[in-house]
mmCIF file of C-alpha atoms in Angstrom:
data_model
loop_
_atom_site.group_PDB
_atom_site.id
_atom_site.type_symbol
_atom_site.label_atom_id
_atom_site.label_comp_id
_atom_site.label_asym_id
_atom_site.label_seq_id
_atom_site.Cartn_x
_atom_site.Cartn_y
_atom_site.Cartn_z
ATOM 1 C CA UNK A 272 40.807 -42.475 -3.388
ATOM 2 C CA UNK A 273 38.093 -42.000 -0.731
ATOM 3 C CA UNK A 274 39.432 -41.144 2.697
ATOM 4 C CA UNK A 275 36.999 -43.700 4.122
ATOM 5 C CA UNK A 276 39.496 -46.309 3.029
ATOM 6 C CA UNK A 277 42.182 -47.332 5.485
ATOM 7 C CA UNK A 278 45.604 -48.557 4.464
ATOM 8 C CA UNK A 279 45.273 -52.336 4.240
ATOM 9 C CA UNK A 280 48.357 -54.507 4.487
ATOM 10 C CA UNK A 281 48.334 -58.234 3.703
ATOM 11 C CA UNK A 282 50.005 -60.378 6.330
ATOM 12 C CA UNK A 283 50.827 -63.991 6.977
ATOM 13 C CA UNK A 284 51.355 -65.946 10.161
ATOM 14 C CA UNK A 285 54.631 -67.696 10.969
ATOM 15 C CA UNK A 286 53.198 -70.876 9.436
ATOM 16 C CA UNK A 287 52.454 -69.083 6.160
ATOM 17 C CA UNK A 288 48.674 -68.916 6.509
ATOM 18 C CA UNK A 289 47.004 -65.637 5.492
ATOM 19 C CA UNK A 290 45.913 -63.332 8.303
ATOM 20 C CA UNK A 291 43.077 -60.780 8.181
ATOM 21 C CA UNK A 292 43.921 -57.444 6.520
ATOM 22 C CA UNK A 293 45.778 -54.927 8.666
ATOM 23 C CA UNK A 294 45.133 -51.205 9.005
ATOM 24 C CA UNK A 295 47.527 -48.394 9.755
ATOM 25 C CA UNK A 296 44.855 -45.763 10.503
ATOM 26 C CA UNK A 297 41.095 -45.294 10.902
ATOM 27 C CA UNK A 298 38.622 -43.436 8.697
ATOM 28 C CA UNK A 299 36.567 -40.280 9.155
ATOM 29 C CA UNK A 300 33.490 -42.166 10.403
ATOM 30 C CA UNK A 301 35.342 -43.673 13.358
ATOM 31 C CA UNK A 302 33.605 -43.130 16.730
ATOM 32 C CA UNK A 303 36.109 -43.036 19.575
ATOM 33 C CA UNK A 304 35.238 -44.846 22.804
ATOM 34 C CA UNK A 305 36.242 -43.626 26.268
ATOM 35 C CA UNK A 306 36.493 -45.849 29.360
ATOM 36 C CA UNK A 307 36.157 -43.441 32.289
ATOM 37 C CA UNK A 308 33.706 -44.978 34.775
ATOM 38 C CA UNK A 309 31.955 -48.188 35.844
ATOM 39 C CA UNK A 310 28.363 -48.332 37.061
ATOM 40 C CA UNK A 311 28.170 -52.122 37.568
ATOM 41 C CA UNK A 312 31.124 -54.401 38.361
ATOM 42 C CA UNK A 313 29.623 -57.815 38.885
ATOM 43 C CA UNK A 314 31.013 -60.580 36.653
ATOM 44 C CA UNK A 315 31.094 -62.978 39.603
ATOM 45 C CA UNK A 316 32.936 -66.151 38.674
ATOM 46 C CA UNK A 317 33.468 -69.615 40.108
ATOM 47 C CA UNK A 318 36.698 -68.629 41.786
ATOM 48 C CA UNK A 319 34.956 -66.281 44.255
ATOM 49 C CA UNK A 320 36.209 -66.673 47.809
ATOM 50 C CA UNK A 321 35.368 -65.603 51.351
ATOM 51 C CA UNK A 322 37.451 -62.852 52.937
ATOM 52 C CA UNK A 323 38.974 -64.443 56.076
ATOM 53 C CA UNK A 324 41.439 -61.630 56.788
ATOM 54 C CA UNK A 325 41.550 -60.499 60.421
ATOM 55 C CA UNK A 326 42.726 -61.314 63.942
ATOM 56 C CA UNK A 327 41.656 -64.589 65.598
ATOM 57 C CA UNK A 328 41.965 -66.287 68.981
ATOM 58 C CA UNK A 329 42.478 -70.042 69.246
ATOM 59 C CA UNK A 330 40.628 -71.426 72.260
ATOM 60 C CA UNK A 331 42.578 -70.714 75.459
ATOM 61 C CA UNK A 332 45.825 -69.968 73.591
ATOM 62 C CA UNK A 333 46.983 -66.443 74.619
ATOM 63 C CA UNK A 334 48.632 -65.923 71.221
ATOM 64 C CA UNK A 335 46.534 -64.455 68.454
ATOM 65 C CA UNK A 336 46.519 -65.463 64.782
ATOM 66 C CA UNK A 337 46.551 -62.747 62.123
ATOM 67 C CA UNK A 338 45.324 -63.883 58.690
ATOM 68 C CA UNK A 339 46.331 -61.534 55.882
ATOM 69 C CA UNK A 340 44.587 -62.215 52.575
ATOM 70 C CA UNK A 341 45.037 -60.826 49.064
ATOM 71 C CA UNK A 342 42.638 -62.184 46.469
ATOM 72 C CA UNK A 343 42.001 -65.854 47.299
ATOM 73 C CA UNK A 344 45.255 -66.622 49.119
ATOM 74 C CA UNK A 345 47.216 -65.306 52.059
ATOM 75 C CA UNK A 346 49.396 -66.006 55.093
ATOM 76 C CA UNK A 347 48.944 -66.583 58.824
ATOM 77 C CA UNK A 348 51.151 -64.703 61.319
ATOM 78 C CA UNK A 349 51.519 -65.367 65.059
ATOM 79 C CA UNK A 350 51.713 -62.614 67.692
ATOM 80 C CA UNK A 351 55.523 -62.509 67.465
ATOM 81 C CA UNK A 352 55.179 -61.420 63.832
ATOM 82 C CA UNK A 353 56.555 -64.666 62.394
ATOM 83 C CA UNK A 354 54.736 -66.263 59.472
ATOM 84 C CA UNK A 355 53.234 -69.615 60.433
ATOM 85 C CA UNK A 356 51.775 -70.861 57.155
ATOM 86 C CA UNK A 357 50.151 -69.925 53.857
ATOM 87 C CA UNK A 358 46.580 -70.636 52.852
ATOM 88 C CA UNK A 359 44.133 -70.534 49.953
ATOM 89 C CA UNK A 360 40.388 -69.913 50.001
ATOM 90 C CA UNK A 361 37.704 -71.344 47.710
ATOM 91 C CA UNK A 362 34.153 -70.342 48.555
ATOM 92 C CA UNK A 363 33.897 -70.738 52.345
ATOM 93 C CA UNK A 364 36.645 -73.372 52.534
ATOM 94 C CA UNK A 365 40.159 -72.514 53.776
ATOM 95 C CA UNK A 366 43.094 -74.842 53.011
ATOM 96 C CA UNK A 367 46.528 -74.646 54.660
ATOM 97 C CA UNK A 368 49.166 -74.972 51.951
ATOM 98 C CA UNK A 369 51.096 -78.209 52.389
ATOM 99 C CA UNK A 370 49.563 -78.849 55.802
ATOM 100 C CA UNK A 371 46.641 -81.076 54.905
ATOM 101 C CA UNK A 372 44.233 -79.103 57.126
ATOM 102 C CA UNK A 373 41.056 -77.492 55.881
ATOM 103 C CA UNK A 374 38.593 -75.219 57.602
ATOM 104 C CA UNK A 375 35.105 -73.905 57.015
ATOM 105 C CA UNK A 376 34.023 -70.304 57.637
ATOM 106 C CA UNK A 377 30.566 -69.770 59.157
ATOM 107 C CA UNK A 378 28.383 -66.654 58.936
ATOM 108 C CA UNK A 379 30.018 -65.099 62.023
ATOM 109 C CA UNK A 380 33.506 -65.414 60.552
ATOM 110 C CA UNK A 381 34.535 -68.305 62.818
ATOM 111 C CA UNK A 382 36.801 -70.910 61.201
ATOM 112 C CA UNK A 383 36.304 -74.524 62.270
ATOM 113 C CA UNK A 384 39.292 -76.642 61.246
ATOM 114 C CA UNK A 385 39.225 -80.297 60.294
ATOM 115 C CA UNK A 386 41.303 -81.169 63.399
ATOM 116 C CA UNK A 387 38.633 -79.676 65.704
ATOM 117 C CA UNK A 388 40.421 -76.374 66.480
ATOM 118 C CA UNK A 389 38.267 -73.247 66.234
ATOM 119 C CA UNK A 390 39.492 -69.772 65.261
ATOM 120 C CA UNK A 391 37.251 -66.997 66.587
ATOM 121 C CA UNK A 392 37.582 -63.546 65.068
ATOM 122 C CA UNK A 393 38.239 -60.928 67.710
ATOM 123 C CA UNK A 394 37.613 -57.191 67.732
ATOM 124 C CA UNK A 395 40.803 -56.673 69.718
ATOM 125 C CA UNK A 396 43.652 -55.670 67.427
ATOM 126 C CA UNK A 397 46.767 -57.218 68.874
ATOM 127 C CA UNK A 398 48.797 -56.058 65.893
ATOM 128 C CA UNK A 399 49.661 -52.446 65.057
ATOM 129 C CA UNK A 400 46.590 -50.269 64.652
ATOM 130 C CA UNK A 401 47.423 -47.159 62.644
ATOM 131 C CA UNK A 402 43.805 -46.371 61.841
ATOM 132 C CA UNK A 403 43.529 -43.248 59.633
ATOM 133 C CA UNK A 404 47.278 -42.541 59.830
ATOM 134 C CA UNK A 405 49.391 -41.466 56.835
ATOM 135 C CA UNK A 406 50.176 -44.681 54.919
ATOM 136 C CA UNK A 407 51.439 -43.226 51.635
ATOM 137 C CA UNK A 408 54.504 -41.681 53.257
ATOM 138 C CA UNK A 409 55.217 -44.997 54.984
ATOM 139 C CA UNK A 410 55.582 -47.177 51.912
ATOM 140 C CA UNK A 411 52.019 -48.163 50.949
ATOM 141 C CA UNK A 412 51.745 -46.509 47.528
ATOM 142 C CA UNK A 413 49.530 -48.951 45.606
ATOM 143 C CA UNK A 414 46.270 -47.047 46.263
ATOM 144 C CA UNK A 415 44.605 -49.960 48.049
ATOM 145 C CA UNK A 416 45.500 -52.703 45.585
ATOM 146 C CA UNK A 417 46.705 -54.886 48.471
ATOM 147 C CA UNK A 418 46.783 -54.927 52.263
ATOM 148 C CA UNK A 419 49.028 -52.271 53.811
ATOM 149 C CA UNK A 420 51.079 -54.168 56.402
ATOM 150 C CA UNK A 421 52.273 -50.885 57.938
ATOM 151 C CA UNK A 422 48.685 -49.934 58.776
ATOM 152 C CA UNK A 423 48.120 -53.125 60.765
ATOM 153 C CA UNK A 424 44.649 -54.199 61.907
ATOM 154 C CA UNK A 425 41.739 -52.127 63.234
ATOM 155 C CA UNK A 426 38.964 -53.919 65.114
ATOM 156 C CA UNK A 427 40.016 -57.203 63.558
ATOM 157 C CA UNK A 428 40.000 -55.836 60.003
ATOM 158 C CA UNK A 429 42.998 -55.391 57.735
ATOM 159 C CA UNK A 430 43.574 -51.903 56.345
ATOM 160 C CA UNK A 431 44.394 -50.478 52.947
ATOM 161 C CA UNK A 432 45.934 -47.187 51.815
ATOM 162 C CA UNK A 433 42.878 -45.310 50.502
ATOM 163 C CA UNK A 434 41.960 -41.718 49.750
ATOM 164 C CA UNK A 435 38.548 -40.218 50.449
ATOM 165 C CA UNK A 436 38.353 -37.908 47.413
ATOM 166 C CA UNK A 437 39.122 -40.708 44.906
ATOM 167 C CA UNK A 438 36.367 -42.696 43.183
ATOM 168 C CA UNK A 439 36.781 -46.480 43.348
ATOM 169 C CA UNK A 440 34.894 -49.145 41.406
ATOM 170 C CA UNK A 441 32.679 -51.687 43.146
ATOM 171 C CA UNK A 442 34.890 -54.589 44.235
ATOM 172 C CA UNK A 443 38.009 -52.461 44.789
ATOM 173 C CA UNK A 444 39.447 -52.696 48.309
ATOM 174 C CA UNK A 445 38.893 -48.953 48.796
ATOM 175 C CA UNK A 446 35.298 -48.915 47.538
ATOM 176 C CA UNK A 447 33.123 -47.468 50.367
ATOM 177 C CA UNK A 448 36.014 -47.953 52.804
ATOM 178 C CA UNK A 449 36.125 -46.409 56.287
ATOM 179 C CA UNK A 450 37.937 -43.294 55.020
ATOM 180 C CA UNK A 451 39.766 -40.732 57.127
ATOM 181 C CA UNK A 452 38.179 -37.289 57.129
ATOM 182 C CA UNK A 453 40.948 -35.747 54.992
ATOM 183 C CA UNK A 454 41.705 -35.771 51.266
ATOM 184 C CA UNK A 455 44.925 -37.761 51.668
ATOM 185 C CA UNK A 456 45.930 -41.425 51.576
ATOM 186 C CA UNK A 457 45.252 -42.820 55.044
ATOM 187 C CA UNK A 458 44.903 -46.298 56.601
ATOM 188 C CA UNK A 459 41.320 -47.482 56.139
ATOM 189 C CA UNK A 460 39.495 -50.788 56.688
ATOM 190 C CA UNK A 461 37.585 -51.777 53.597
ATOM 191 C CA UNK A 462 33.818 -52.011 53.540
ATOM 192 C CA UNK A 463 32.623 -54.847 55.767
ATOM 193 C CA UNK A 464 31.656 -57.789 53.566
ATOM 194 C CA UNK A 465 31.490 -61.559 53.727
ATOM 195 C CA UNK A 466 33.219 -62.188 50.396
ATOM 196 C CA UNK A 467 35.737 -60.633 48.077
ATOM 197 C CA UNK A 468 33.631 -61.510 45.049
ATOM 198 C CA UNK A 469 32.189 -58.632 43.039
ATOM 199 C CA UNK A 470 28.733 -60.234 43.156
ATOM 200 C CA UNK A 471 26.245 -57.809 44.737
ATOM 201 C CA UNK A 472 22.566 -58.345 45.513
ATOM 202 C CA UNK A 473 20.277 -56.792 42.914
ATOM 203 C CA UNK A 474 22.981 -56.164 40.294
ATOM 204 C CA UNK A 475 23.125 -57.850 36.903
ATOM 205 C CA UNK A 476 25.976 -60.272 36.248
ATOM 206 C CA UNK A 477 27.892 -57.829 34.097
ATOM 207 C CA UNK A 478 30.411 -55.033 33.971
ATOM 208 C CA UNK A 479 28.787 -51.871 32.615
ATOM 209 C CA UNK A 480 30.808 -48.874 31.463
ATOM 210 C CA UNK A 481 28.334 -46.007 30.969
ATOM 211 C CA UNK A 482 28.634 -43.296 28.333
ATOM 212 C CA UNK A 483 31.647 -44.667 26.473
ATOM 213 C CA UNK A 484 30.543 -42.728 23.371
ATOM 214 C CA UNK A 485 27.879 -40.415 21.948
ATOM 215 C CA UNK A 486 26.322 -41.305 18.590
ATOM 216 C CA UNK A 487 23.417 -39.562 16.846
ATOM 217 C CA UNK A 488 22.592 -37.789 20.086
ATOM 218 C CA UNK A 489 22.457 -41.039 22.091
ATOM 219 C CA UNK A 490 24.695 -42.054 24.966
ATOM 220 C CA UNK A 491 26.321 -45.456 24.417
ATOM 221 C CA UNK A 492 27.222 -47.954 27.177
ATOM 222 C CA UNK A 493 29.667 -50.857 26.908
ATOM 223 C CA UNK A 494 28.454 -54.013 28.662
ATOM 224 C CA UNK A 495 30.624 -57.079 29.359
ATOM 225 C CA UNK A 496 29.056 -60.444 30.183
ATOM 226 C CA UNK A 497 30.341 -63.989 30.603
ATOM 227 C CA UNK A 498 29.395 -66.760 28.193
ATOM 228 C CA UNK A 499 29.692 -70.100 29.959
ATOM 229 C CA UNK A 500 32.047 -70.518 32.928
ATOM 230 C CA UNK A 501 34.299 -67.771 34.258
ATOM 231 C CA UNK A 502 37.318 -68.901 36.289
ATOM 232 C CA UNK A 503 38.591 -65.930 38.297
ATOM 233 C CA UNK A 504 41.529 -65.747 40.703
ATOM 234 C CA UNK A 505 40.911 -62.328 42.270
ATOM 235 C CA UNK A 506 37.436 -60.873 41.574
ATOM 236 C CA UNK A 507 38.306 -57.588 43.294
ATOM 237 C CA UNK A 508 40.923 -56.917 40.584
ATOM 238 C CA UNK A 509 38.190 -56.390 37.980
ATOM 239 C CA UNK A 510 37.565 -52.747 37.143
ATOM 240 C CA UNK A 511 39.237 -49.722 35.606
ATOM 241 C CA UNK A 512 42.972 -50.075 35.274
ATOM 242 C CA UNK A 513 43.832 -47.257 37.691
ATOM 243 C CA UNK A 514 41.156 -48.192 40.240
ATOM 244 C CA UNK A 515 39.546 -44.789 39.774
ATOM 245 C CA UNK A 516 39.321 -43.597 36.179
ATOM 246 C CA UNK A 517 40.283 -45.486 33.022
ATOM 247 C CA UNK A 518 41.270 -45.427 30.335
ATOM 248 C CA UNK A 519 41.314 -49.258 30.321
ATOM 249 C CA UNK A 520 39.202 -52.129 31.635
ATOM 250 C CA UNK A 521 40.933 -54.885 33.610
ATOM 251 C CA UNK A 522 39.488 -58.413 33.889
ATOM 252 C CA UNK A 523 41.185 -61.026 36.069
ATOM 253 C CA UNK A 524 41.297 -64.748 35.202
ATOM 254 C CA UNK A 525 42.611 -67.810 37.015
ATOM 255 C CA UNK A 526 45.823 -68.997 35.348
ATOM 256 C CA UNK A 527 45.974 -72.248 37.357
ATOM 257 C CA UNK A 528 42.781 -73.812 36.010
ATOM 258 C CA UNK A 529 43.738 -73.757 32.287
ATOM 259 C CA UNK A 530 40.135 -72.717 31.599
ATOM 260 C CA UNK A 531 39.060 -70.705 28.566
ATOM 261 C CA UNK A 532 36.889 -67.725 29.488
ATOM 262 C CA UNK A 533 34.576 -66.195 26.888
ATOM 263 C CA UNK A 534 33.490 -62.589 27.353
ATOM 264 C CA UNK A 535 30.763 -60.880 25.333
ATOM 265 C CA UNK A 536 31.215 -57.158 24.715
ATOM 266 C CA UNK A 537 28.140 -55.226 23.609
ATOM 267 C CA UNK A 538 27.433 -51.562 22.843
ATOM 268 C CA UNK A 539 24.011 -50.515 24.105
ATOM 269 C CA UNK A 540 21.791 -47.459 24.043
ATOM 270 C CA UNK A 541 22.152 -46.069 27.585
ATOM 271 C CA UNK A 542 18.418 -45.399 27.857
ATOM 272 C CA UNK A 543 16.799 -48.419 26.213
ATOM 273 C CA UNK A 544 19.579 -50.934 27.009
ATOM 274 C CA UNK A 545 19.176 -52.246 23.460
ATOM 275 C CA UNK A 546 22.176 -53.043 21.208
ATOM 276 C CA UNK A 547 23.394 -50.022 19.233
ATOM 277 C CA UNK A 548 25.777 -50.369 16.299
ATOM 278 C CA UNK A 549 28.459 -47.812 15.478
ATOM 279 C CA UNK A 550 29.669 -47.205 11.904
ATOM 280 C CA UNK A 551 33.300 -47.711 12.937
ATOM 281 C CA UNK A 552 35.173 -48.026 16.230
ATOM 282 C CA UNK A 553 38.407 -49.449 17.611
ATOM 283 C CA UNK A 554 38.788 -51.957 20.438
ATOM 284 C CA UNK A 555 42.261 -52.680 21.819
ATOM 285 C CA UNK A 556 43.736 -55.557 23.828
ATOM 286 C CA UNK A 557 46.831 -54.449 25.748
ATOM 287 C CA UNK A 558 49.682 -55.839 27.862
ATOM 288 C CA UNK A 559 49.591 -59.365 26.492
ATOM 289 C CA UNK A 560 52.476 -61.014 28.343
ATOM 290 C CA UNK A 561 53.370 -64.024 30.494
ATOM 291 C CA UNK A 562 54.719 -64.683 33.962
ATOM 292 C CA UNK A 563 57.944 -66.521 33.036
ATOM 293 C CA UNK A 564 60.279 -67.355 30.167
ATOM 294 C CA UNK A 565 58.965 -70.922 30.378
ATOM 295 C CA UNK A 566 55.635 -69.519 29.105
ATOM 296 C CA UNK A 567 54.047 -70.009 32.506
ATOM 297 C CA UNK A 568 50.844 -67.948 32.719
ATOM 298 C CA UNK A 569 50.994 -67.116 28.999
ATOM 299 C CA UNK A 570 48.095 -64.830 28.051
ATOM 300 C CA UNK A 571 46.155 -65.576 24.866
ATOM 301 C CA UNK A 572 43.018 -64.310 23.145
ATOM 302 C CA UNK A 573 40.774 -65.374 20.272
ATOM 303 C CA UNK A 574 38.574 -62.904 18.422
ATOM 304 C CA UNK A 575 36.564 -62.630 15.211
ATOM 305 C CA UNK A 576 34.059 -60.325 13.500
ATOM 306 C CA UNK A 577 36.397 -57.359 13.032
ATOM 307 C CA UNK A 578 37.070 -55.578 9.738
ATOM 308 C CA UNK A 579 40.841 -55.156 10.081
ATOM 309 C CA UNK A 580 43.498 -55.016 12.787
ATOM 310 C CA UNK A 581 46.871 -53.562 13.769
ATOM 311 C CA UNK A 582 49.907 -55.276 15.273
ATOM 312 C CA UNK A 583 53.273 -53.538 15.449
ATOM 313 C CA UNK A 584 56.012 -54.646 13.032
ATOM 314 C CA UNK A 585 58.303 -55.529 15.953
ATOM 315 C CA UNK A 586 55.457 -56.938 18.018
ATOM 316 C CA UNK A 587 56.014 -59.089 21.080
ATOM 317 C CA UNK A 588 52.900 -61.146 20.365
ATOM 318 C CA UNK A 589 52.318 -63.981 17.894
ATOM 319 C CA UNK A 590 49.219 -64.254 15.681
ATOM 320 C CA UNK A 591 47.715 -67.242 13.883
ATOM 321 C CA UNK A 592 44.347 -68.335 12.544
ATOM 322 C CA UNK A 593 42.200 -70.914 14.360
ATOM 323 C CA UNK A 594 39.453 -71.534 11.862
ATOM 324 C CA UNK A 595 37.686 -68.197 11.392
ATOM 325 C CA UNK A 596 39.158 -66.677 14.564
ATOM 326 C CA UNK A 597 42.383 -64.749 15.025
ATOM 327 C CA UNK A 598 44.434 -66.284 17.848
ATOM 328 C CA UNK A 599 47.009 -64.057 19.566
ATOM 329 C CA UNK A 600 49.620 -65.327 22.071
ATOM 330 C CA UNK A 601 51.921 -63.352 24.351
ATOM 331 C CA UNK A 602 55.592 -63.836 23.601
ATOM 332 C CA UNK A 603 57.339 -61.887 26.371
ATOM 333 C CA UNK A 604 57.282 -61.660 30.155
ATOM 334 C CA UNK A 605 55.684 -58.821 32.042
ATOM 335 C CA UNK A 606 53.554 -57.715 34.958
ATOM 336 C CA UNK A 607 51.479 -54.827 36.249
ATOM 337 C CA UNK A 608 54.358 -52.366 36.707
ATOM 338 C CA UNK A 609 54.376 -51.343 33.042
ATOM 339 C CA UNK A 610 50.641 -51.200 32.393
ATOM 340 C CA UNK A 611 49.789 -48.127 30.300
ATOM 341 C CA UNK A 612 48.065 -45.268 32.089
ATOM 342 C CA UNK A 613 47.020 -43.334 28.968
ATOM 343 C CA UNK A 614 46.069 -44.104 25.360
ATOM 344 C CA UNK A 615 49.443 -42.709 24.279
ATOM 345 C CA UNK A 616 51.521 -45.884 24.331
ATOM 346 C CA UNK A 617 55.270 -46.224 24.622
ATOM 347 C CA UNK A 618 56.963 -48.419 21.970
ATOM 348 C CA UNK A 619 57.188 -51.266 24.509
ATOM 349 C CA UNK A 620 53.509 -50.976 25.423
ATOM 350 C CA UNK A 621 52.498 -50.824 21.753
ATOM 351 C CA UNK A 622 54.519 -53.992 21.063
ATOM 352 C CA UNK A 623 52.230 -55.923 23.442
ATOM 353 C CA UNK A 624 48.966 -54.446 22.145
ATOM 354 C CA UNK A 625 46.642 -55.444 19.310
ATOM 355 C CA UNK A 626 43.966 -53.101 17.921
ATOM 356 C CA UNK A 627 40.806 -54.200 16.097
ATOM 357 C CA UNK A 628 38.603 -52.065 13.822
ATOM 358 C CA UNK A 629 34.911 -52.968 13.832
ATOM 359 C CA UNK A 630 32.360 -51.576 11.378
ATOM 360 C CA UNK A 631 28.575 -51.527 11.827
ATOM 361 C CA UNK A 632 28.872 -53.790 14.869
ATOM 362 C CA UNK A 633 27.426 -53.771 18.367
ATOM 363 C CA UNK A 634 28.483 -57.179 19.739
ATOM 364 C CA UNK A 635 31.707 -59.198 19.687
ATOM 365 C CA UNK A 636 33.171 -62.059 21.734
ATOM 366 C CA UNK A 637 36.686 -62.565 23.040
ATOM 367 C CA UNK A 638 38.131 -65.756 24.490
ATOM 368 C CA UNK A 639 40.773 -64.955 27.109
ATOM 369 C CA UNK A 640 42.931 -67.486 28.913
ATOM 370 C CA UNK A 641 46.285 -67.889 30.643
ATOM 371 C CA UNK A 642 47.603 -71.402 31.167
ATOM 372 C CA UNK A 643 50.004 -73.152 33.532
ATOM 373 C CA UNK A 644 50.216 -70.175 35.849
ATOM 374 C CA UNK A 645 50.505 -70.037 39.618
ATOM 375 C CA UNK A 646 47.839 -67.456 40.337
ATOM 376 C CA UNK A 647 45.855 -64.945 38.313
ATOM 377 C CA UNK A 648 46.529 -62.834 35.232
ATOM 378 C CA UNK A 649 44.887 -59.539 34.284
ATOM 379 C CA UNK A 650 43.643 -58.826 30.760
ATOM 380 C CA UNK A 651 43.542 -55.175 29.744
ATOM 381 C CA UNK A 652 40.970 -53.894 27.221
ATOM 382 C CA UNK A 653 40.630 -50.374 25.905
ATOM 383 C CA UNK A 654 39.570 -47.924 23.194
ATOM 384 C CA UNK A 655 41.621 -46.612 20.283
ATOM 385 C CA UNK A 656 45.187 -45.756 21.257
ATOM 386 C CA UNK A 657 48.097 -43.997 19.586
ATOM 387 C CA UNK A 658 48.719 -47.321 17.825
ATOM 388 C CA UNK A 659 45.968 -46.415 15.309
ATOM 389 C CA UNK A 660 45.894 -42.731 14.292
ATOM 390 C CA UNK A 661 43.201 -41.062 12.198
ATOM 391 C CA UNK A 662 43.930 -41.344 8.462
ATOM 392 C CA UNK A 663 45.147 -38.060 6.956
ATOM 393 C CA UNK A 664 42.753 -36.254 4.626
ATOM 394 C CA UNK A 665 43.728 -36.656 0.976
ATOM 395 C CA UNK A 666 45.138 -33.614 -0.750
ATOM 396 C CA UNK A 667 42.617 -31.970 -3.089
ATOM 397 C CA UNK A 668 43.193 -32.607 -6.786
ATOM 398 C CA UNK A 669 44.711 -29.569 -8.568
ATOM 399 C CA UNK A 670 42.362 -27.624 -10.839
ATOM 400 C CA UNK A 671 43.087 -28.207 -14.529
ATOM 401 C CA UNK A 672 44.852 -25.382 -16.293
ATOM 402 C CA UNK A 673 42.585 -23.420 -18.645
ATOM 403 C CA UNK A 674 43.001 -24.215 -22.319
ATOM 404 C CA UNK A 675 44.682 -21.412 -24.270
ATOM 405 C CA UNK A 676 42.350 -19.316 -26.415
ATOM 406 C CA UNK A 677 42.702 -20.032 -30.115
ATOM 407 C CA UNK A 678 44.613 -17.469 -32.108
ATOM 408 C CA UNK A 679 42.515 -15.276 -34.347
#
């Protein structure tokens, strides 16, 4: 049997319908992908929101207002440190949760509320200002994923725990931040910007991962684009899974809108930007889970065009056919704490992953959605993992024994 053949296993869904053939390994012509860097991180999305984080004064009121924002929501704190209210942001509009008040942010950062009150951003940091101090040793160990409350506010800007010698993708809170002059995690305001959206002037509306493979002497890029509408909860979450180097790509979606987001993945020649097909490669969807046992924020995908696929025998996902597309639903709760950091998956991580083998392809689409959630959910995409090993080479056939010479 040719070693180009993978081990195919017939499978059926829970309703008895036949599923596409499964594979337990990949052949000798497989080209491994590697997600190690991002050159463009600019999917945009209709959920983009203005960054209103900072310290404000309210007319002649001596108390300040500190707005702390993560993604498109946050909280307001008064000078005593007590939380006053929560808020959400959509575009340049700010809404106080449960309060009925809305405000609009102008180009200077001033918020004009619907009741006539004006919040003016101030450069005076009334809160703690631990600019460029050691944040990692003081509890902020998420590498800039969220605001570091211990750092406080510097010149009206919230700070994050960032490190100068790390490389961050465009849209990450630590990208081009005001770093301390040491190679350690220190409190740093993020790059001044008017929005938290990953949209940047002059960049294509895409995520581009350069040099994910080399084939026939050519460098191959992976490009992700949106087909139709993209509902995003936190655009700054898009990027490599570790915030610096892969090995996985993270794309955030809004779980409150019940929208279905369609992403096009395409392999391109790095030089010509034209589609480039590979004889065989593996694409993996990882960490399919949901926010609660009530299936709130349940992550689902739909995909087609692949040759075969792999799902663990004790998988924590459910698969079914929707016409010509394979539909996969999460069937267990989870969050970011257990996201894989390497392609060598633990049994639990493998149980929430699905691998797809493509042959002679350069373009494929994936529908990704999470419904009835209360915020955003992150989808994790990657190359071949330990879930799909290389097929072993077949043992050579034994040479036939020589026939005995006839007797004289």
